[in-house]
Coordinates of C-alpha atoms and ligand atoms in Angstrom, one line a residue:
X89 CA 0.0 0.0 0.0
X90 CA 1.5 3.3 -1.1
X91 CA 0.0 6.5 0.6
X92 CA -0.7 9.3 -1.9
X93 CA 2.0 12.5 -1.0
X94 CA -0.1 15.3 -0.2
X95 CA -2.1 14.0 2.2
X96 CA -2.4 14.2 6.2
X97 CA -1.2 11.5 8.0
X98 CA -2.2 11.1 11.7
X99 CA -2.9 7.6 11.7
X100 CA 1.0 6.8 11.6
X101 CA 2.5 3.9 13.8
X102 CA 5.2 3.4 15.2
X103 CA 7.3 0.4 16.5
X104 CA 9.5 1.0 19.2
X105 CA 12.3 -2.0 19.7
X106 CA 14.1 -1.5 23.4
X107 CA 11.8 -0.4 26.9
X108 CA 15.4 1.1 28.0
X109 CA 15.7 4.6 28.8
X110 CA 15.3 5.7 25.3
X111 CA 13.0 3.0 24.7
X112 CA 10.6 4.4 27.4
X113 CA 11.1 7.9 26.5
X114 CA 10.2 7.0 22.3
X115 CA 6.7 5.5 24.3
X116 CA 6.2 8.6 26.6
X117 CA 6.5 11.0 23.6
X118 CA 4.7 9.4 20.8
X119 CA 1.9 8.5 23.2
X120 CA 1.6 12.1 24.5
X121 CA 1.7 13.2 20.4
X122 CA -1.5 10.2 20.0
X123 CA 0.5 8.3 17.5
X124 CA -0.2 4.4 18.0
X125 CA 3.2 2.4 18.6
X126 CA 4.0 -1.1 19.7
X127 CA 7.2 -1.1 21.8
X128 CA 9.1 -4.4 22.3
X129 CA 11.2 -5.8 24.8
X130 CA 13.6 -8.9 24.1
X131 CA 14.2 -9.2 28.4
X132 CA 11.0 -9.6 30.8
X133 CA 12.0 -6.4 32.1
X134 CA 12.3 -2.7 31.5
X135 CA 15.9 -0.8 32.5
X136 CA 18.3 -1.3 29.5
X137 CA 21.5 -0.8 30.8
X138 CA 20.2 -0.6 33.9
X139 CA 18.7 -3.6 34.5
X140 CA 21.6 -5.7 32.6
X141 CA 24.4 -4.5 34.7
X142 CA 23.8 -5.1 38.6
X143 CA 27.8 -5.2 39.6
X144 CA 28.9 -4.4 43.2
X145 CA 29.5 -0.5 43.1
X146 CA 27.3 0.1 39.8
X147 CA 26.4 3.7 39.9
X148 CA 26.4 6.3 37.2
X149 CA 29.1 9.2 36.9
X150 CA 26.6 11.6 35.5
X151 CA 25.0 13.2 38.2
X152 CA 21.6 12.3 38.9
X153 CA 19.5 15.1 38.2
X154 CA 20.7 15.4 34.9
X155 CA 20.8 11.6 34.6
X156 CA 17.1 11.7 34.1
X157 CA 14.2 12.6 31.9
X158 CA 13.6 16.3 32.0
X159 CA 10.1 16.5 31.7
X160 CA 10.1 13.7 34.8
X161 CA 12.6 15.3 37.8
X162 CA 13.0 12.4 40.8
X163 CA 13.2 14.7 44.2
X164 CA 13.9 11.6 45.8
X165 CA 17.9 10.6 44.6
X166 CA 19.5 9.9 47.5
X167 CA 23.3 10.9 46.0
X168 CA 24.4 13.3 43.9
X169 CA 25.4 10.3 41.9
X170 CA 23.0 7.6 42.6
X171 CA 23.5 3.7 42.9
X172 CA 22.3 1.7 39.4
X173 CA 19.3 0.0 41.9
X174 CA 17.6 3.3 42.3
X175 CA 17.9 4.3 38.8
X176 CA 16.5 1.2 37.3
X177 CA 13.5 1.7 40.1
X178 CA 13.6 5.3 38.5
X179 CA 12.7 4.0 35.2
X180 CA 10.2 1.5 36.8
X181 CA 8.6 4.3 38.2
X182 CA 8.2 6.7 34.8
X183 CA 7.2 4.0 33.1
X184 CA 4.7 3.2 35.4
X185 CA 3.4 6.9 35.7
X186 CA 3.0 7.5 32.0
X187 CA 1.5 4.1 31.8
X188 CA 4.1 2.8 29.2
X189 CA 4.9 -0.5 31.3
X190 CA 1.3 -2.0 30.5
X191 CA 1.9 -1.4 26.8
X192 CA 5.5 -3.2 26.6
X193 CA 5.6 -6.4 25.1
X194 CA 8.0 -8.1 27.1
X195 CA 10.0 -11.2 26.3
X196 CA 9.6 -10.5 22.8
X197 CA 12.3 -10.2 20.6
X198 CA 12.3 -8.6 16.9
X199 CA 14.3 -11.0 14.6
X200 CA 13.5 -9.0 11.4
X201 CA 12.0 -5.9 9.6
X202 CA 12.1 -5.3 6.2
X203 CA 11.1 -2.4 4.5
X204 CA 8.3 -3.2 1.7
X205 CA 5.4 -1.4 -0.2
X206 CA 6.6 2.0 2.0
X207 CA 5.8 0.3 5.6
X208 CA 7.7 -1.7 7.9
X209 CA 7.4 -5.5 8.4
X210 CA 7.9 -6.8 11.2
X211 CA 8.8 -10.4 12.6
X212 CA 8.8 -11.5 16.4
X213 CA 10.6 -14.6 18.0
X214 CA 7.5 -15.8 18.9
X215 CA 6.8 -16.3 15.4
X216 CA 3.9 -13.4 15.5
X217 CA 4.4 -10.2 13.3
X218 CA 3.6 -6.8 13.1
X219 CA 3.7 -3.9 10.7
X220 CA 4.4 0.0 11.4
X221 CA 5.4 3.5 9.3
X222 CA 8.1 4.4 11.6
X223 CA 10.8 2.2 13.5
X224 CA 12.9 3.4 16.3
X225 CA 15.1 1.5 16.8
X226 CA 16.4 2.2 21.0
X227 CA 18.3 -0.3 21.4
X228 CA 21.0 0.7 23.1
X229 CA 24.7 0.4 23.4
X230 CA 26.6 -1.0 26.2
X231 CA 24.7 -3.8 25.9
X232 CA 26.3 -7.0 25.0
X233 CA 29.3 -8.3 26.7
X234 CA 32.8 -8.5 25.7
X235 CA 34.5 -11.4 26.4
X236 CA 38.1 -12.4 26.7
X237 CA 40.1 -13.7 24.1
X238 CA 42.7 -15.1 26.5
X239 CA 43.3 -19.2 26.7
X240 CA 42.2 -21.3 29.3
X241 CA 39.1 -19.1 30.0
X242 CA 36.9 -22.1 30.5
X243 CA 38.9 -24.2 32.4
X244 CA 39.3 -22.1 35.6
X245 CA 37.4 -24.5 38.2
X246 CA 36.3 -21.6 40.0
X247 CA 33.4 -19.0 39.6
X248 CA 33.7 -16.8 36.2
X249 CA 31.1 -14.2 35.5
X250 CA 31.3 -11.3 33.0
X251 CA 30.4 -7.9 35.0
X252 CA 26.7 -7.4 33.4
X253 CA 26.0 -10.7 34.3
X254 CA 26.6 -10.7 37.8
X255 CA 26.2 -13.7 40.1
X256 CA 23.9 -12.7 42.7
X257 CA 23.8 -16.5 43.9
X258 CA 27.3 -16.6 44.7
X259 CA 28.5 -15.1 47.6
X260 CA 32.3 -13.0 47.5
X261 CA 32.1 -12.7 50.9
X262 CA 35.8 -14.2 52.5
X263 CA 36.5 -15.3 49.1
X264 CA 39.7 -14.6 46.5
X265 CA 38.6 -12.5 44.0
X266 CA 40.3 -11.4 40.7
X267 CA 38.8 -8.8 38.2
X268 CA 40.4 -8.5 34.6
X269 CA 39.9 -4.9 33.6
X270 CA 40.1 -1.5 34.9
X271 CA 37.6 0.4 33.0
X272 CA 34.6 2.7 34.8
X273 CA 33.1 -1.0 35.5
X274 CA 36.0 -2.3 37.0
X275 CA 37.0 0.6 39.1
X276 CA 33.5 0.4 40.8
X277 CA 33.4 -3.2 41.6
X278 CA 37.1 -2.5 43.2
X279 CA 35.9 0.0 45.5
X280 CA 33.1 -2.0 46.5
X281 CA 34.2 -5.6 47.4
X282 CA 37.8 -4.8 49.0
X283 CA 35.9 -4.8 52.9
X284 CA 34.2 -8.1 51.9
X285 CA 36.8 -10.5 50.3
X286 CA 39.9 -11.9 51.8
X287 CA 41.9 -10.8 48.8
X288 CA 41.4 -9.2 45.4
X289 CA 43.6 -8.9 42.6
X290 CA 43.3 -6.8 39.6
X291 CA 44.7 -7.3 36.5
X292 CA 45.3 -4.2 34.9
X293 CA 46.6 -4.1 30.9
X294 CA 46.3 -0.8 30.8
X295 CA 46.5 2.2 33.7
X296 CA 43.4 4.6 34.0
X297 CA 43.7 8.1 35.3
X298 CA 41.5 8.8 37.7
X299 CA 39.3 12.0 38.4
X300 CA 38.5 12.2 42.7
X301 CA 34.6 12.6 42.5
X302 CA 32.5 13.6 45.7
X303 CA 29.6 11.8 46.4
X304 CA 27.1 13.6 48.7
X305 CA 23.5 12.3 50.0
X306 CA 21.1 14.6 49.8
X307 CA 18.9 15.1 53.2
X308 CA 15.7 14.8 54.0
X309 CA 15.1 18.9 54.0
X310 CA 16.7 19.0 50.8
X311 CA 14.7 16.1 49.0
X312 CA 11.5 17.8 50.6
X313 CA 12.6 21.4 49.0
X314 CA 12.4 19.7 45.7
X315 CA 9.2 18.2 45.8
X316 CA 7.8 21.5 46.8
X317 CA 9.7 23.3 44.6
X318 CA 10.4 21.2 41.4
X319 CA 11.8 24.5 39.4
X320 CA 14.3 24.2 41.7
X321 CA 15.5 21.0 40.0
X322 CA 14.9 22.3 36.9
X323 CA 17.4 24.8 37.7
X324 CA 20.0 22.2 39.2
X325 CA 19.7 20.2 36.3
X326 CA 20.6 23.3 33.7
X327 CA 23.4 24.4 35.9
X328 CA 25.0 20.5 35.9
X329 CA 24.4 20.7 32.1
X330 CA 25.8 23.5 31.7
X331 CA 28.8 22.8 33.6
X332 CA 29.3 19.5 32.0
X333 CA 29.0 20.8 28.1
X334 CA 31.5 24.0 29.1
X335 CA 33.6 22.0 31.4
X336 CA 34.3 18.4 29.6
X337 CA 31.8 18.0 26.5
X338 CA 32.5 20.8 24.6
X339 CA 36.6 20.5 25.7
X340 CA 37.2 16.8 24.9
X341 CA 36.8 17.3 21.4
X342 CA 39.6 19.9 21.4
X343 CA 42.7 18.0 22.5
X344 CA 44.3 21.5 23.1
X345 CA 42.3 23.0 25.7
X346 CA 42.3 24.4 28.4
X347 CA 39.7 22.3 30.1
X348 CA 41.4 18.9 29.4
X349 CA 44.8 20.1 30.5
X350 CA 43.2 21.0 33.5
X351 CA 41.1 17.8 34.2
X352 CA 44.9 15.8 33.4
X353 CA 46.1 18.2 36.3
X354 CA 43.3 17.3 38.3
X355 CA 44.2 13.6 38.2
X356 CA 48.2 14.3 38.5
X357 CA 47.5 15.5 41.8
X358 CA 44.6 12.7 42.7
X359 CA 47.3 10.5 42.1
X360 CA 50.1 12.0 43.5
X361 CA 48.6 13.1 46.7
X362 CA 46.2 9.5 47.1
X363 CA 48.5 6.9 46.2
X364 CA 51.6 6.7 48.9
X365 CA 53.9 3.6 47.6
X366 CA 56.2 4.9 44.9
X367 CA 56.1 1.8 43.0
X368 CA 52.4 1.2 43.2
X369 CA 51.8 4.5 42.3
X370 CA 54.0 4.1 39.2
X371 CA 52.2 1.2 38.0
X372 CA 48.8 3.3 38.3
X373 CA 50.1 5.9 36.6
X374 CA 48.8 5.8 32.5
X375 CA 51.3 6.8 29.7
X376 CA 48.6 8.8 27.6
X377 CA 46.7 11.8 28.6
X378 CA 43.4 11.9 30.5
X379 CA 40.6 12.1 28.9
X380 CA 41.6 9.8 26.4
X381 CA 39.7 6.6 27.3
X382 CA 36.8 7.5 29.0
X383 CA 37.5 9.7 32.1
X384 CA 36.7 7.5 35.9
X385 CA 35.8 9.5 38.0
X386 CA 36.1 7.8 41.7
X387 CA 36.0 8.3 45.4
X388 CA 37.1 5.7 46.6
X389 CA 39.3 3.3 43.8
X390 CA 43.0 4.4 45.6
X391 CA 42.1 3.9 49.1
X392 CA 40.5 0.2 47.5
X393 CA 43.9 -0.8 46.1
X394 CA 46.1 0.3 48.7
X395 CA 44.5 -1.7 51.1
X396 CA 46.7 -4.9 52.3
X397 CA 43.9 -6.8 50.7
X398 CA 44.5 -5.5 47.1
X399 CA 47.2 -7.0 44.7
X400 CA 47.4 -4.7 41.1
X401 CA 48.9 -7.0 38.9
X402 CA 50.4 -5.3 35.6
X403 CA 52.1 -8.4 34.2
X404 CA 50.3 -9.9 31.4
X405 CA 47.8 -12.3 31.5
X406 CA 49.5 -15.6 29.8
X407 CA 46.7 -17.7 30.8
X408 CA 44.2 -19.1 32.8
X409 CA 44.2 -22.0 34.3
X410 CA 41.7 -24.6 36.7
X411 CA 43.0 -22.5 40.1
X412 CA 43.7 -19.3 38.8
X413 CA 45.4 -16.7 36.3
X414 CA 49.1 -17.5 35.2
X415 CA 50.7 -14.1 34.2
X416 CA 53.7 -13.6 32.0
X417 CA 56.3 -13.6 34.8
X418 CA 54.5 -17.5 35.6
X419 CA 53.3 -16.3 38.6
X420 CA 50.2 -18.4 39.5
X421 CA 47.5 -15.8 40.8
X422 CA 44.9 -18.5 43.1
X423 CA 41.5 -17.2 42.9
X424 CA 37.8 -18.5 43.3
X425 CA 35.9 -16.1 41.2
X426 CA 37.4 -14.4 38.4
X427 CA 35.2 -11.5 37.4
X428 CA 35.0 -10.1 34.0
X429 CA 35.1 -5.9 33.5
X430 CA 35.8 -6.5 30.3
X431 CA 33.7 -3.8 28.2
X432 CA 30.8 -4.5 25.8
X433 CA 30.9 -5.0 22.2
X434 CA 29.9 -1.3 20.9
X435 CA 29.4 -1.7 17.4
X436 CA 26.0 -4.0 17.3
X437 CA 23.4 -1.5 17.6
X438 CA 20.0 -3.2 16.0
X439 CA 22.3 -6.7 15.6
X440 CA 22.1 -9.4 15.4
X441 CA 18.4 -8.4 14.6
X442 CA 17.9 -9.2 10.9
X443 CA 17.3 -5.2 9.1
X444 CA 16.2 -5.1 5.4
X445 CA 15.9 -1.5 3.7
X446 CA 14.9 -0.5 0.7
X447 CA 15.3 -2.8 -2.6
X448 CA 15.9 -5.7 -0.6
X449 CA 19.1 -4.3 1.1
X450 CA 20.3 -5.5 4.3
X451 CA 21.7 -3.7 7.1
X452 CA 24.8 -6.5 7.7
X453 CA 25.9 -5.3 4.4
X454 CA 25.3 -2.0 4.1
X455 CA 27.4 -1.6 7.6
X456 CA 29.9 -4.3 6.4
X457 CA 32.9 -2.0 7.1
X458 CA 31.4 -0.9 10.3
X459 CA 28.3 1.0 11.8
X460 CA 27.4 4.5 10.7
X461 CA 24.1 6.9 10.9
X462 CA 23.7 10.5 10.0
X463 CA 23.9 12.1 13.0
X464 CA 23.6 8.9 14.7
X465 CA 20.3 8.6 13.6
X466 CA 19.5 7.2 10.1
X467 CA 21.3 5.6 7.8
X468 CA 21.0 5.9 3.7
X469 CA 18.1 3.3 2.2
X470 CA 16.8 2.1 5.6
X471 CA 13.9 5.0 5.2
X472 CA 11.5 6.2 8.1
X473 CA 13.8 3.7 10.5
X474 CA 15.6 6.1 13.3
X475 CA 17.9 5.1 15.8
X476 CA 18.2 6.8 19.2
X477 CA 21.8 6.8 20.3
X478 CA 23.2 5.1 17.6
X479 CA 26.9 4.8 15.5
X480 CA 29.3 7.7 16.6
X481 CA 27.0 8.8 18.5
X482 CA 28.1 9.6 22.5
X483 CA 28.6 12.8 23.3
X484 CA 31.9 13.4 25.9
X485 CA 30.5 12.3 29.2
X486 CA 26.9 13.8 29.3
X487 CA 24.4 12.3 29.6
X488 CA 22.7 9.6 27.4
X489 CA 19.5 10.8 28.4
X490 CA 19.4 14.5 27.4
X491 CA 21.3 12.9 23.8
X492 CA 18.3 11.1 23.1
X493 CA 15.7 13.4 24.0
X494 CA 17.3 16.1 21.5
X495 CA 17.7 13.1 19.2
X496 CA 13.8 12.3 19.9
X497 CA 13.2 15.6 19.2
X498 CA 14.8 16.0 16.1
X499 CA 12.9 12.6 14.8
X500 CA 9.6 14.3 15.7
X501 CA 11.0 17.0 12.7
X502 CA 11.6 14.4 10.2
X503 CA 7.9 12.5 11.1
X504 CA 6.2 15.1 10.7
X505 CA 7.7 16.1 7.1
X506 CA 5.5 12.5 6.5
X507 CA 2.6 13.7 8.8
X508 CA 2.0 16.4 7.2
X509 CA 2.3 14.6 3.5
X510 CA 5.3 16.1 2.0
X511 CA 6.4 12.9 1.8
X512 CA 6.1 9.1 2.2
X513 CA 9.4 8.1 3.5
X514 CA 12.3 9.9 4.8
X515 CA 16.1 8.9 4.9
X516 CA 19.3 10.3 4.7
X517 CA 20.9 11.1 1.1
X518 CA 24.1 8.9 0.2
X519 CA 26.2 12.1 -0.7
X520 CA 25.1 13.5 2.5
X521 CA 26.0 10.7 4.2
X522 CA 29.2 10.6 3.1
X523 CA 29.7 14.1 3.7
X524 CA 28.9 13.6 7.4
X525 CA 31.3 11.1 7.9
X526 CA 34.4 12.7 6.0
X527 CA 33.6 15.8 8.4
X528 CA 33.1 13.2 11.7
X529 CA 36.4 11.9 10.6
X530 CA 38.4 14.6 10.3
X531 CA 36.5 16.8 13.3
X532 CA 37.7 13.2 15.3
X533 CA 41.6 13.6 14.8
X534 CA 41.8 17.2 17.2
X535 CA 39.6 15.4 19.5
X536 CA 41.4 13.6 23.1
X537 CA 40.3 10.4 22.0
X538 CA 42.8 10.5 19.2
X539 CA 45.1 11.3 21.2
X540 CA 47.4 8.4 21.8
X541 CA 45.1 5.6 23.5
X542 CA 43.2 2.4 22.8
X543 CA 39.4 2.6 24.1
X544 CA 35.9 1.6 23.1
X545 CA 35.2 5.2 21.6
X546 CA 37.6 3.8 18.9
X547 CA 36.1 2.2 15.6
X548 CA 37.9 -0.8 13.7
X549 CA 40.2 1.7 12.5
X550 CA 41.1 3.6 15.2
X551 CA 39.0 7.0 14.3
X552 CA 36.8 7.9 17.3
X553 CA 33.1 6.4 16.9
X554 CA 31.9 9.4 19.1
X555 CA 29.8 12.8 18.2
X556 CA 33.1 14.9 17.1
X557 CA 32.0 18.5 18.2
X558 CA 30.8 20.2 20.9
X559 CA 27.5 19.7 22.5
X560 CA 26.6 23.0 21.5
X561 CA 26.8 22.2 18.2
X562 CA 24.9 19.0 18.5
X563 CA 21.8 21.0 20.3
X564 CA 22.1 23.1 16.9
X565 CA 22.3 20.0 14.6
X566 CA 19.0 18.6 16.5
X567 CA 16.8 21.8 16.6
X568 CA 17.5 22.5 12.7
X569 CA 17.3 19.1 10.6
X570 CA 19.3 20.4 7.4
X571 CA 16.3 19.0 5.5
X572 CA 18.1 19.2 2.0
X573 CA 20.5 16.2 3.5
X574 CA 17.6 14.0 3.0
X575 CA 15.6 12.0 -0.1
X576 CA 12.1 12.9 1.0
X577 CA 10.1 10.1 -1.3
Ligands
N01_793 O1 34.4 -1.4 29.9 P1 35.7 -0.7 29.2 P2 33.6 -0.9 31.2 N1 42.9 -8.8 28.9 O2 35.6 -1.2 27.8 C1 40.1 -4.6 29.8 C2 30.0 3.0 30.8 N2 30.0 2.8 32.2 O3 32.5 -1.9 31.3 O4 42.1 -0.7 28.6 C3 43.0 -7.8 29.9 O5 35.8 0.7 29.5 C4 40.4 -3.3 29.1 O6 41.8 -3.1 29.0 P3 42.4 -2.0 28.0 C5 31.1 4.0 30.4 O7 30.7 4.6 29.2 C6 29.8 3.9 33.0 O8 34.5 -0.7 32.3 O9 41.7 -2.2 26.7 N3 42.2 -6.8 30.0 C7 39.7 -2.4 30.0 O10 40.4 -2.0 31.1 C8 32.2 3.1 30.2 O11 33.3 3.7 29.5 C9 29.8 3.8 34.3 O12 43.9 -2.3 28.0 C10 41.2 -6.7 29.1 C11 38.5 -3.2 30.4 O13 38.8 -4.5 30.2 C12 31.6 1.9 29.5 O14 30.4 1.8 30.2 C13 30.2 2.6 34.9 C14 41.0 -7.7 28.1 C15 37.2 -2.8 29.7 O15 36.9 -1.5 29.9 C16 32.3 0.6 29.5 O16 33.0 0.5 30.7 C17 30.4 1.5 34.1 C18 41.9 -8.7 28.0 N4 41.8 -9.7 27.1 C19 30.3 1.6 32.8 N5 39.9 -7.3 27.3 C20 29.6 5.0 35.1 O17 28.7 5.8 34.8 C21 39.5 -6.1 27.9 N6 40.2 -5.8 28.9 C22 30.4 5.2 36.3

């Protein structure tokens, strides 16, 4: 069925894959606009991120009032940076309120859409299938885990368990635990288990600076003041924007400013002044500049491995073995759990869902050098399909939640261009594609990330798979859709 051009569309639906945070918010918004959408869930529960990652010491290092939906303020954090529990119940809750929860259809994965006669077709694993104008595709990003490649990983006798599927059945209590990695994950668990376990090693490849971070509650007067003054969080939650965008978003992408040499000073001194053995704090200190891999920001990670408890291992890892991890100085390292901080892989996106565009193209070959989007949004030939934090597209440290609403936002523009019958389908233009990523590519090389460092911002390649410019400029991208980038059919 092919709609006629011209004509009003308000009977548009939409199928939302992911009830994570952007998931949720697609739900919230199209709902609140009356548009009819289906929004499915592979997990039998909402969260995303949230609810995959339960790790001793998860919390987030955006602070929580900006870590949140702006049309829905929580008066009730308890931290300035909360732990993952309450913002998983955070997402519970807005679901609930807006009623999105009773629409999800949990437990229900996509396998396939293919694009045909101008709508979207849409397969389900429980063999059932569905059709819609729009997809939005929220399905995240930190989402599948990275393992290992190192030998011997199965044979260890002991407990193994990658860090976003924590084992909440085994107890670390008394027990010798190692954790391969020292990434944000890592640094957390650290910090949380050294009281509990008789001894914890770490085995670090590579040395992360870290930034000191304060971690207030908030009181009971002070939760109170919000609830009866909610602008007041509204103002809290510009003022942390603002600080972030002017003090690290907007700076990362300039290797040469003044803002990241000061944040490397920051950490200099956090480690100088924190870390009291000479040769420990040698070990800990990285050879690149901060900033570069994603900044940690911690309170407690030095005082965790400076406690007797704490070994930081910096030899290889050679192998592992039934009773432990063999490094490359053949030191046996005994352990009974062996935890996993090990990353995610960050270039599936919509995979390994099966995604066919138009004339019969699919999406495993159209990204068969590696994931792009326009703007992190669409992608040439895969028309009225949107993804909401997709290829290249974090943005410094801020927050994933203010990204996508902009990015919600700026689908709303490109919808309505259909609503309001200028067209059928919208997509990004090949040339403009291309133009996007020869500018993303070369904006990448002043950025820190380029700067000298392996990390998961970097692509196949080694070119940053991150929003190149300042947030500033990504506000500007989202509020003006440069409409002439796109093959309105
Ligand atoms: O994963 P990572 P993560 N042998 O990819 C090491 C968000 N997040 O889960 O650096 C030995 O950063 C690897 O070593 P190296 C945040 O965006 C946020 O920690 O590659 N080591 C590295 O140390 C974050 O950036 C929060 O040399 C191996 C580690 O594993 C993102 O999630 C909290 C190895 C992986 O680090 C991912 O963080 C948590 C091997 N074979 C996560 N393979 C907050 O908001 C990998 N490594 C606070």
């Amino acid at each position: 069925m092919t709609t006629q051009k011209g004509s009003t569309r308000d009977d548009l639906r939409f199928i939302i894959i992911g009830a994570g945070m952007s998931g949720i918010l697609s739900a919230i918004k199209l709902q609140e606009a009356g548009f009819d959408y289906s929004i499915y869930e592979k997990a039998d529960r909402l969260g995303g991120t949230w609810r995959e990652n339960e790790y001793a010491g998860l919390a987030c290092d955006v602070p929580s009032h900006l870590y949140c939906y702006s049309f829905s303020p929580n008066p009730d954090w308890s931290h300035r940076f909360s732990p993952g529990a309450e913002i998983q119940q955070y997402f519970l809750e807005v679901a609930n309120k807006f009623g999105i929860d009773k629409q999800i259809k949990f437990s229900t994965e996509i396998t396939r859409c293919e694009f045909e006669n101008g709508r979207w077709q849409i397969e389900l694993s429980d063999g059932s299938t569905d059709v819609g104008d729009f997809v939005i595709a929220a399905t995240g990003v930190l989402h599948v885990p990275s393992y290992p490649d190192i030998e011997g990983l199965g044979s260890f006798e002991g407990e193994t368990f990658h860090s976003a599927r924590w084992n909440h059945d085994f107890d670390l209590k008394g027990k010798r635990v190692g954790v391969i990695g020292t990434g944000s994950t890592a640094i957390q668990i650290v910090g949380a288990l050294i009281e509990d376990v008789e001894e914890l090693t770490l085995f670090q490849r590579t040395a992360q600076w870290v930034s000191p971070q304060e971690n207030p509650a908030f009181t009971e007067e002070e939760k109170a003041d919000f609830r009866d003054h909610p602008e007041k969080m509204t103002a809290l939650r510009a003022d942390i924007a603002k600080t972030f965008a002017e003090g690290f978003a907007n700076a990362v992408v300039d290797a040469n400013s003044p803002e990241l040499a000061m944040i490397h000073d920051v950490c200099v001194n956090n480690l100088e002044s924190s870390v009291q053995d000479a040769d420990l704090r040698e070990k800990l200190r990285p050879d690149y500049r901060a900033g570069c891999k994603r900044l940690i920001m911690s309170e407690d990670f030095y005082d965790a491995i400076q406690q007797p408890s704490a070994h930081l291992v910096t030899e290889g890892i050679e192998q592992i073995e039934k009773a432990g991890v063999r490094t490359s100085d053949d030191k046996l390292h005994e352990l009974d759990v062996l935890i996993l901080a090990t990353g995610f892989r960050v270039d599936r996106f919509m995979r390994p869902m099966e995604v066919i565009g138009r004339n019969g193209l699919a999406l495993e070959e159209a990204w068969k050098d590696g994931p792009f989007a326009y703007m992190a949004i669409t992608i040439p030939e895969f028309p009225n399909l949107f993804m909401l934090n997709g290829p290249n597209g974090p943005v410094g440290n801020f927050s994933l939640i203010d990204v996508a609403e902009m990015q919600f936002g700026y689908i709303m523009k490109l919808v309505e261009q259909v609503r309001t019958g200028a067209c059928n389908e919208v997509s990004v233009s090949q040339p403009a594609m291309e133009r996007f990523d020869a500018e993303r590519k070369e904006a990448a090389k002043s950025t820190i990330w380029q700067s000298g460092c392996n990390s998961w911002y970097l692509d196949a390649n080694g070119v940053p798979a991150v929003w190149p410019w300042t947030f500033d400029r990504l506000r500007d991208e989202m509020d003006n859709p440069r409409f002439d980038d796109f093959d309105l059919v």
